[in-house]
Coordinates of C-alpha atoms in Angstrom, one line a residue:
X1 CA 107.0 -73.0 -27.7
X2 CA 103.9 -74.4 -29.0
X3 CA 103.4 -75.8 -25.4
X4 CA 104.1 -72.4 -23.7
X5 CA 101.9 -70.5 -26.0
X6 CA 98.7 -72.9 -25.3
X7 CA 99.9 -73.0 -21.7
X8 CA 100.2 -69.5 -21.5
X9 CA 96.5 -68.6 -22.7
X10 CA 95.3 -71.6 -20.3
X11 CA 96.7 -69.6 -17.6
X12 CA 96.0 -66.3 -17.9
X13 CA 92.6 -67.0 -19.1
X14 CA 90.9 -67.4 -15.7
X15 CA 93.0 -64.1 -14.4
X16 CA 91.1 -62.4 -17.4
X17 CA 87.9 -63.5 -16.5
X18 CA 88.3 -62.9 -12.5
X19 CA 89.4 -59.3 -13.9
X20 CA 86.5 -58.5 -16.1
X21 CA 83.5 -60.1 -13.5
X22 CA 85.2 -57.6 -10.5
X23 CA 85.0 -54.4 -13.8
X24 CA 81.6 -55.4 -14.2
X25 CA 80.5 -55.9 -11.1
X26 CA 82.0 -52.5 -10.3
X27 CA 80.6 -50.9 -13.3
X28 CA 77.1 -52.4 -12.4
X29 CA 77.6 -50.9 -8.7
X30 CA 78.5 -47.7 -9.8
X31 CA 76.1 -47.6 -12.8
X32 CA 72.2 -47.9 -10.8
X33 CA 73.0 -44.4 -8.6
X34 CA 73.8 -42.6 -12.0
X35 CA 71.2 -44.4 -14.3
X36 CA 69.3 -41.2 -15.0
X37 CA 72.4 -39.5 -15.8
X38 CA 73.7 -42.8 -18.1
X39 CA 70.1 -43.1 -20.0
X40 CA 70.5 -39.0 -20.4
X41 CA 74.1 -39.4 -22.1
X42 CA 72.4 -41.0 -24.7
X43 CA 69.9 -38.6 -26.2
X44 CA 72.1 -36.3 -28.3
X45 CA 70.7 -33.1 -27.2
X46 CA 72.7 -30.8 -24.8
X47 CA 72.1 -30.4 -21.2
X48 CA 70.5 -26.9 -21.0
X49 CA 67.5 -28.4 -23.6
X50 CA 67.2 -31.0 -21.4
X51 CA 66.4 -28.5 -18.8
X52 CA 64.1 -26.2 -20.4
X53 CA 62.0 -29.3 -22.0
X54 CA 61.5 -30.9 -18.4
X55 CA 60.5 -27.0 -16.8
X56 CA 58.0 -27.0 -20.2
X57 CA 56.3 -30.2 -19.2
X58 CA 56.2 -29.5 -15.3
X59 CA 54.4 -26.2 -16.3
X60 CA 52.0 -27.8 -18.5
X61 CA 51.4 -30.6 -15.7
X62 CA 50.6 -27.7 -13.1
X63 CA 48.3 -26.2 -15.7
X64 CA 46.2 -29.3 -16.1
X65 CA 45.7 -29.3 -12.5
X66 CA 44.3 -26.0 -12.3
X67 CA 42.3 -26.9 -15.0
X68 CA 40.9 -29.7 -13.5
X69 CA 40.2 -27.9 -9.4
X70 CA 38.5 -25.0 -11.0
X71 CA 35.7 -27.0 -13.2
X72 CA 35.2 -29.6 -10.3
X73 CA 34.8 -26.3 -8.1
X74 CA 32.6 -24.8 -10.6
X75 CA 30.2 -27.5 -10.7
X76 CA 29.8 -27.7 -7.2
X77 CA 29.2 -23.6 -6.2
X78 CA 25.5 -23.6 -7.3
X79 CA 24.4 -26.7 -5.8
X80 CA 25.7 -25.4 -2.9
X81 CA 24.2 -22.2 -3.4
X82 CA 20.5 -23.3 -4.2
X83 CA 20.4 -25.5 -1.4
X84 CA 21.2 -22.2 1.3
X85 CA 18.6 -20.5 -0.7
X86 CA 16.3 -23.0 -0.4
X87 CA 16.6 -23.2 3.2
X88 CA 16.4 -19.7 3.8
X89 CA 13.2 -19.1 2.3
X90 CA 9.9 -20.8 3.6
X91 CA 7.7 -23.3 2.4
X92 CA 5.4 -20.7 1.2
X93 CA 7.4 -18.3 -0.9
X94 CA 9.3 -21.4 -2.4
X95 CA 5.8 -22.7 -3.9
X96 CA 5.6 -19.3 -5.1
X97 CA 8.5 -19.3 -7.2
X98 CA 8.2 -22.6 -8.6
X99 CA 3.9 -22.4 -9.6
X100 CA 3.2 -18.4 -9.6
X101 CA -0.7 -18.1 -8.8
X102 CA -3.1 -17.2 -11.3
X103 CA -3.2 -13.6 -10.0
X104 CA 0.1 -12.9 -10.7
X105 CA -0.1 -14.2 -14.4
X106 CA -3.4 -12.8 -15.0
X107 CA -1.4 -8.9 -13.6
X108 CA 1.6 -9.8 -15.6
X109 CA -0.4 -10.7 -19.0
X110 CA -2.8 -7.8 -18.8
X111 CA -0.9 -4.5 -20.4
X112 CA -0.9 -1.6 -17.9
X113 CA -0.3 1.0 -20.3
X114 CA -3.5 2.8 -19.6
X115 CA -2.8 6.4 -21.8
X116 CA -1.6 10.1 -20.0
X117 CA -4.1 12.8 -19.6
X118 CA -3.1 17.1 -19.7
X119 CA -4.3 19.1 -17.1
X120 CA -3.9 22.6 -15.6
X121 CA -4.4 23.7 -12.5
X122 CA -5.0 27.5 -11.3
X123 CA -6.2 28.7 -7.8
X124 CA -7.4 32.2 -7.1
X125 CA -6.7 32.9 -2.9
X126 CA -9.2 35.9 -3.1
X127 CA -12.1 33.7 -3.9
X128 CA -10.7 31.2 -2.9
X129 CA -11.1 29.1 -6.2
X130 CA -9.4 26.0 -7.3
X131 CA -9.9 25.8 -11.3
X132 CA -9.1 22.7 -13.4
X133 CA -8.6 22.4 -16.7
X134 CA -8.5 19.2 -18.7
X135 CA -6.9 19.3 -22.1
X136 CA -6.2 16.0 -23.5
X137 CA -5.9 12.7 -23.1
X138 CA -3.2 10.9 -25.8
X139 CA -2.5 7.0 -26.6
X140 CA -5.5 5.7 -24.2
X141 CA -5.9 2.3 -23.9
X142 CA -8.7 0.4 -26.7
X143 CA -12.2 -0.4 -24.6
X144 CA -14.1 -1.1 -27.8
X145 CA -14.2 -4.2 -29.9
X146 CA -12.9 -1.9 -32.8
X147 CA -9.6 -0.6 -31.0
X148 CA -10.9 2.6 -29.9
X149 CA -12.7 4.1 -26.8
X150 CA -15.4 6.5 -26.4
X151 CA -14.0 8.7 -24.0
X152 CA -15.0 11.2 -21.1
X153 CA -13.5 12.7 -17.8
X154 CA -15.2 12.9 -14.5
X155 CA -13.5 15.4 -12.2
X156 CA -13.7 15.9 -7.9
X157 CA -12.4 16.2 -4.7
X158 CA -12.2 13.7 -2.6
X159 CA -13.3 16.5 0.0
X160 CA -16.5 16.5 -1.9
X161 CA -17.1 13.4 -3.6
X162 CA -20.6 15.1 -4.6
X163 CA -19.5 17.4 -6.5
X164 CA -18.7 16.0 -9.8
X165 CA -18.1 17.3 -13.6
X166 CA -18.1 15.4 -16.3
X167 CA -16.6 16.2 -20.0
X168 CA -18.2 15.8 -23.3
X169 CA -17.7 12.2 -24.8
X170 CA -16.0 11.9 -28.0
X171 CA -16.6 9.2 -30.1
X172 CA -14.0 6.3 -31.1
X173 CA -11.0 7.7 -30.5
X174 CA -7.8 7.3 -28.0
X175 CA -6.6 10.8 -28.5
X176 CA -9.3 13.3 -27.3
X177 CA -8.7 16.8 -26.9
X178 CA -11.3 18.3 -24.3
X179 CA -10.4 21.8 -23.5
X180 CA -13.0 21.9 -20.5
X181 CA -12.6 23.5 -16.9
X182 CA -13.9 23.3 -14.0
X183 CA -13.9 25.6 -10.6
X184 CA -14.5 24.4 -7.3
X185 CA -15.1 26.2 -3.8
X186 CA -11.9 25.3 -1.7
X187 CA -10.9 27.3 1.3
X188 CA -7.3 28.1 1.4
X189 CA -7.3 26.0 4.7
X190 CA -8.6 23.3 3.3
X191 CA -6.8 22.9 0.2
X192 CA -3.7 20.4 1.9
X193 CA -6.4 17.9 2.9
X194 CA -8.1 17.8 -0.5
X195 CA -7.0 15.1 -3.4
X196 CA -7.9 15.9 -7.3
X197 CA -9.4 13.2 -8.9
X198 CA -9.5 12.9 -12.7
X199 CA -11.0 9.3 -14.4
X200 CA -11.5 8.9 -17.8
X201 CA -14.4 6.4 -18.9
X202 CA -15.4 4.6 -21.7
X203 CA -18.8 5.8 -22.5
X204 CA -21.0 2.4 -23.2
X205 CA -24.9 3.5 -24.6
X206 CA -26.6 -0.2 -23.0
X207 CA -23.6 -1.4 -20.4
X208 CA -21.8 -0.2 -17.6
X209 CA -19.2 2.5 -18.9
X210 CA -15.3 1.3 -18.0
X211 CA -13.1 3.3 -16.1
X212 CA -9.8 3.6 -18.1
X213 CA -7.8 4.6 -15.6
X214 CA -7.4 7.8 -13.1
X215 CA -5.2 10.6 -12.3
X216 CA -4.8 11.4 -8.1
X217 CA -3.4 14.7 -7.4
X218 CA -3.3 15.3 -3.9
X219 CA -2.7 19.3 -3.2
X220 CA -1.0 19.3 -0.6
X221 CA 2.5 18.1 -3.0
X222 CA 1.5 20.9 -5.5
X223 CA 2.5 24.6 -5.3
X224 CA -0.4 26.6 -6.5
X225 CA 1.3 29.8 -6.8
X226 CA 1.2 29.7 -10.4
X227 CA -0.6 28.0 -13.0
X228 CA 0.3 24.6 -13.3
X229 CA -0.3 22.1 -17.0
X230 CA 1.2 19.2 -17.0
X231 CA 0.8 15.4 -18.1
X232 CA 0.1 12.6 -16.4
X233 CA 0.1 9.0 -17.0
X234 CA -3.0 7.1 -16.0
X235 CA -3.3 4.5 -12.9
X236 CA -5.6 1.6 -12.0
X237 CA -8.0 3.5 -10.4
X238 CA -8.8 3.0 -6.6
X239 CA -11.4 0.1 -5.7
X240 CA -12.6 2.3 -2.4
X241 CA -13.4 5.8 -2.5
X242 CA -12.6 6.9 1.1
X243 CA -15.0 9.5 2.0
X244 CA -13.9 11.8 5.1
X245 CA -17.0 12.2 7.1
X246 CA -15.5 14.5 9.3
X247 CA -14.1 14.1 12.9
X248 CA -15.7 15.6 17.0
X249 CA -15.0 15.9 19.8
X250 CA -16.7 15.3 23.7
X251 CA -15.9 14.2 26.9
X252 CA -17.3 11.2 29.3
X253 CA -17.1 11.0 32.9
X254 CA -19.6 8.7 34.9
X255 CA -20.4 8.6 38.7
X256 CA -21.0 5.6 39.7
X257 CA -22.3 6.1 43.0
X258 CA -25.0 8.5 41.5
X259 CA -25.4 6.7 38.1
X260 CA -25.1 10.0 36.3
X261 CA -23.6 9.5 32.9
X262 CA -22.1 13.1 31.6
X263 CA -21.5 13.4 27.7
X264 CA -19.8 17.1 26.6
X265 CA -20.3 17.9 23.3
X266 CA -17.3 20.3 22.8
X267 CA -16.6 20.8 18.6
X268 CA -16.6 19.3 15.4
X269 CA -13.9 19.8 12.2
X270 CA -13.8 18.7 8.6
X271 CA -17.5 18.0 8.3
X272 CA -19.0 16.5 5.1
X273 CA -20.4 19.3 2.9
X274 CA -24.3 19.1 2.6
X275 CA -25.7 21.6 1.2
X276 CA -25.3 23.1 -2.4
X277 CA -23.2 26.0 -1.4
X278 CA -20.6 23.5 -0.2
X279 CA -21.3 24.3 4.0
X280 CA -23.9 22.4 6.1
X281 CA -26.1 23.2 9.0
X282 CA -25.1 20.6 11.2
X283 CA -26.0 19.3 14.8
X284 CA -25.7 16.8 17.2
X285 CA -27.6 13.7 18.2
X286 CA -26.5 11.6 21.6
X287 CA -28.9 8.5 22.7
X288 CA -28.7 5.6 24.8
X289 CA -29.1 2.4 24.0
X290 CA -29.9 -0.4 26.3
X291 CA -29.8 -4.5 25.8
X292 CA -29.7 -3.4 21.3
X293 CA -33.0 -1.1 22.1
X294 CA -33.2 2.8 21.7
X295 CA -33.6 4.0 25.1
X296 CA -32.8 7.6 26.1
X297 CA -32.1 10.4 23.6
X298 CA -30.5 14.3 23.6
X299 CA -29.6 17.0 20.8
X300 CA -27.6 19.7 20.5
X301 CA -28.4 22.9 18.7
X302 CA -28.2 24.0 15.1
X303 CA -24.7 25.7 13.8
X304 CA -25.3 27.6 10.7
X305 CA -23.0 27.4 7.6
X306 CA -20.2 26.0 9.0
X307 CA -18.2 22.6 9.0
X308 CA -16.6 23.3 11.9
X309 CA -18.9 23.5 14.8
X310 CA -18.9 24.3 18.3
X311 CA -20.8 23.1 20.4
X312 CA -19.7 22.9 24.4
X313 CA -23.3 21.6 25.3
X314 CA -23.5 19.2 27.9
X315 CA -26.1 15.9 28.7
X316 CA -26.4 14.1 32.0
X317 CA -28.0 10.4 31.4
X318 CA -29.0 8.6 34.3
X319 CA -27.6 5.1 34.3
X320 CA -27.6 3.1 37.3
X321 CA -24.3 1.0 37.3
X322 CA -25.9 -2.0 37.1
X323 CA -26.8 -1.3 33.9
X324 CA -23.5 0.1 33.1
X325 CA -22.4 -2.9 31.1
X326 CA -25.2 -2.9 28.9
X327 CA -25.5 0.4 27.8
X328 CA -24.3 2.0 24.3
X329 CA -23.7 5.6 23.6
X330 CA -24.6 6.7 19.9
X331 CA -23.2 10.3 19.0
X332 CA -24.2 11.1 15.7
X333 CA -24.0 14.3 13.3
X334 CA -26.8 15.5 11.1
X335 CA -27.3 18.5 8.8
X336 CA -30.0 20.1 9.4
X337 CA -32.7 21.3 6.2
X338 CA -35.8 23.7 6.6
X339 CA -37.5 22.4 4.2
X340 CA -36.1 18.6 3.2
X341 CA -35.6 15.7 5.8
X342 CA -32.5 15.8 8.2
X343 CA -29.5 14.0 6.5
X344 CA -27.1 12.5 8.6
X345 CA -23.3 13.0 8.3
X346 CA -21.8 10.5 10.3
X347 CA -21.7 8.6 13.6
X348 CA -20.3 6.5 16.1
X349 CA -20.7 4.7 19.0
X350 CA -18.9 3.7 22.4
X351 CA -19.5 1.0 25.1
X352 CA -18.4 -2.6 26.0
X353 CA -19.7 -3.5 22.5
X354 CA -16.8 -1.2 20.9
X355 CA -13.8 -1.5 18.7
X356 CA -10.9 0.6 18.7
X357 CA -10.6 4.6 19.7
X358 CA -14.3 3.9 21.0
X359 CA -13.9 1.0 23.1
X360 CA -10.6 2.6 24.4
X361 CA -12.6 5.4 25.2
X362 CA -14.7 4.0 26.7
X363 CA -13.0 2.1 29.0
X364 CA -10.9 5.1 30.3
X365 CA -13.8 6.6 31.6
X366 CA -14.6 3.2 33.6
X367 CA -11.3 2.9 34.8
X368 CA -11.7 6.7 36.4
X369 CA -15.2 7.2 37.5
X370 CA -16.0 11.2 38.2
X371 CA -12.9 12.2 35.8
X372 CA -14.3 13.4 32.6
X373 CA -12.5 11.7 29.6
X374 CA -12.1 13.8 26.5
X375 CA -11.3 12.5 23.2
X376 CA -11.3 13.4 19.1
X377 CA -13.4 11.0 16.7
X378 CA -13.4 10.1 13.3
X379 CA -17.0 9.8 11.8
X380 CA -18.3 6.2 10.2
X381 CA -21.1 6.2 7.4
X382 CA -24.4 5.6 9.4
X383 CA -25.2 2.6 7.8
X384 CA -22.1 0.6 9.1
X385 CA -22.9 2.1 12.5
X386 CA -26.3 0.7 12.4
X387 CA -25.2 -2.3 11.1
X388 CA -22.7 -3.2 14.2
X389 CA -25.2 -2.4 16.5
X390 CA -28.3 -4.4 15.5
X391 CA -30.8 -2.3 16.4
X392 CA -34.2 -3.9 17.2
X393 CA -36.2 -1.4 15.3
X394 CA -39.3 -3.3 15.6
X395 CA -39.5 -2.5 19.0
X396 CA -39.9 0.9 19.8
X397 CA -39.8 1.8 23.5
X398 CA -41.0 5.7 24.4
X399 CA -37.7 8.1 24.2
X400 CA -37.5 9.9 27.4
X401 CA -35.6 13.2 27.3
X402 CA -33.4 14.9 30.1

């Protein structure tokens, strides 16, 4: 028995052991495809937490990531953006932005707050009046070392610079009240072509008085059917006071087989205003020039009282066309004075020498001999006339008249 029992064992031990290396082998085989599911059998939580904790982390995952692509997007938008700009703008402007000239911190540093100034305006149509009233001026801008001003106000027309009021001064002080007016001869016609000026200086005993600032009104955007008061606050005032001289017109025509040069006078509008009573006697002065020497010379008659004359007087010059070239026409306007010397108004003049509306002129009448050429024409101050044409006023030739 002893025998069987040891022999037994002996011989069932290896069919044992073949048994349990085919179960493990199997058990191995079958375990790898389901090793998730095996190493999720032995966390003791149920299946549906299982689920919701591994959404939970894939959401926070996704999260991250958008995280992440926005701030590495972020960072990279301006550059992107400053380097179009940069090449979109040129060299110039780009210094500009980076060092601002001194200009342009001198402008922003200095305050521009310059004060307001009350005014009333009246016009009368039957006399044809245009009154100004200046009331006050409130928070102007310190001149003095103290932090006050000594101000005044001039008043005009740019129509009539001339013609100029002024206001008491009133001592240290940057709220004046004035209560002055002021009438001035406007025709109703004339009235949209005329600007009201109003400055306000700092009155200085031994210097130069400082302008404060201005007030420019032009009538032409104002109703003057009723009385108008009103504030205003105060500009930079203008650098340039453009002064209308007035404007004429004439014709040219030249023949140059006959060398006759023809110049009609026709009219003139919107003179300067000479005299006292605000009208002016003007006329007409038309001379040649030849190689920057005074050569020929015509006028016209006198127009009383008026700053719109006409004329329709015509000069022939003889110019041979040989001398065509070299020839300048001067037309200027005087005002004519019984008693004073002749002021002049204005003038202008036309030839190969010319610039702009004169030259054109000019060179119409070339370009169609025996057609006469008629054209309007702004005056220029006689002294930048003179200027362009370098006269040689030393030598004086006789002045033969047609």
């Amino acid at each position: 028995m002893a025998v069987v029992a040891r022999n037994g064992p002996v011989t069932a031990s290896p069919l044992t052991g073949s048994t349990a290396a085919i179960t493990t082998v199997a058990i191995t085989t079958a375990a790898r495809p389901g090793f998730l599911s095996g190493w999720l059998s032995h966390i003791p939580l149920p299946r549906w937490a299982l689920v919701a904790v591994g959404v939970v982390v894939a959401i926070l995952l996704l999260l991250c990531l958008i995280c992440i692509a926005k701030c590495c997007c972020g960072k990279k938008k301006p550059k992107k953006k400053e380097r179009v700009s940069l090449q979109a703008v040129s060299s110039s402007t780009t210094a500009s932005l980076v060092q601002p000239e001194m200009e342009d911190l001198e402008q922003t540093v200095e305050p521009t707050w310059r004060g307001k100034l009350q005014y009333s305006l009246e016009y009368n149509f039957r006399a044809q009046e245009l009154k100004v009233g200046v009331k006050q001026a409130a928070e102007l801008k310190a001149m003095d070392s103290g932090g006050t001003s000594d101000p005044y106000v001039i008043v005009y027309l740019t129509s009539d610079t001339k013609k100029r009021y002024e206001t008491k001064v009133y001592r240290k002080t940057l709220n004046p009240i004035f209560n002055e007016s002021f009438t001035f001869q406007v025709p109703q016609a004339e009235v949209p072509e005329s600007t009201l000026v109003m400055q306000i200086y700092d009155f200085n005993r031994f210097a130069k008085h400082d302008i404060i600032g201005e007030v420019r009104l032009p009538l032409a955007n104002v109703s003057l059917q009723h009385v108008i008061e009103q504030w205003s606050d105060l500009v930079a005032a203008s650098k340039v006071e453009e002064e209308r001289l007035g404007e004429i017109c004439f014709s040219l025509r030249y023949v140059p087989s006959t060398g006759k040069l023809t110049v009609l006078i026709l009219e003139a509008k919107k003179l300067k205003r000479m005299d006292s009573h605000g009208l002016s006697d003007p006329f007409v002065k038309v001379y040649l020039i030849l190689n920057r020497k005074k050569w020929k010379k015509k006028t016209t008659s006198v127009k009383k009282n008026t700053l719109s004359p006409y004329f329709n007087e015509v000069f022939v010059f003889e110019v041979p066309f040989s001398q065509i070239q070299n020839v300048d026409v001067v037309v200027s306007v005087w005002d004519h004075d019984k008693v004073t010397k002749n002021e002049p108004i204005g003038k202008l003049f036309l030839g190969c020498r010319a610039t702009g509306n004169q030259l054109r002129h000019w060179s119409d009448m070339l370009s169609n001999p025996r057609r006469p050429i008629t054209q309007w024409h702004s005056l220029q101050p006689p002294d930048v006339v003179d200027k362009a044409l370098g006269l040689k006023s030393h030598l004086k030739l006789p002045l033969t008249t047609r």
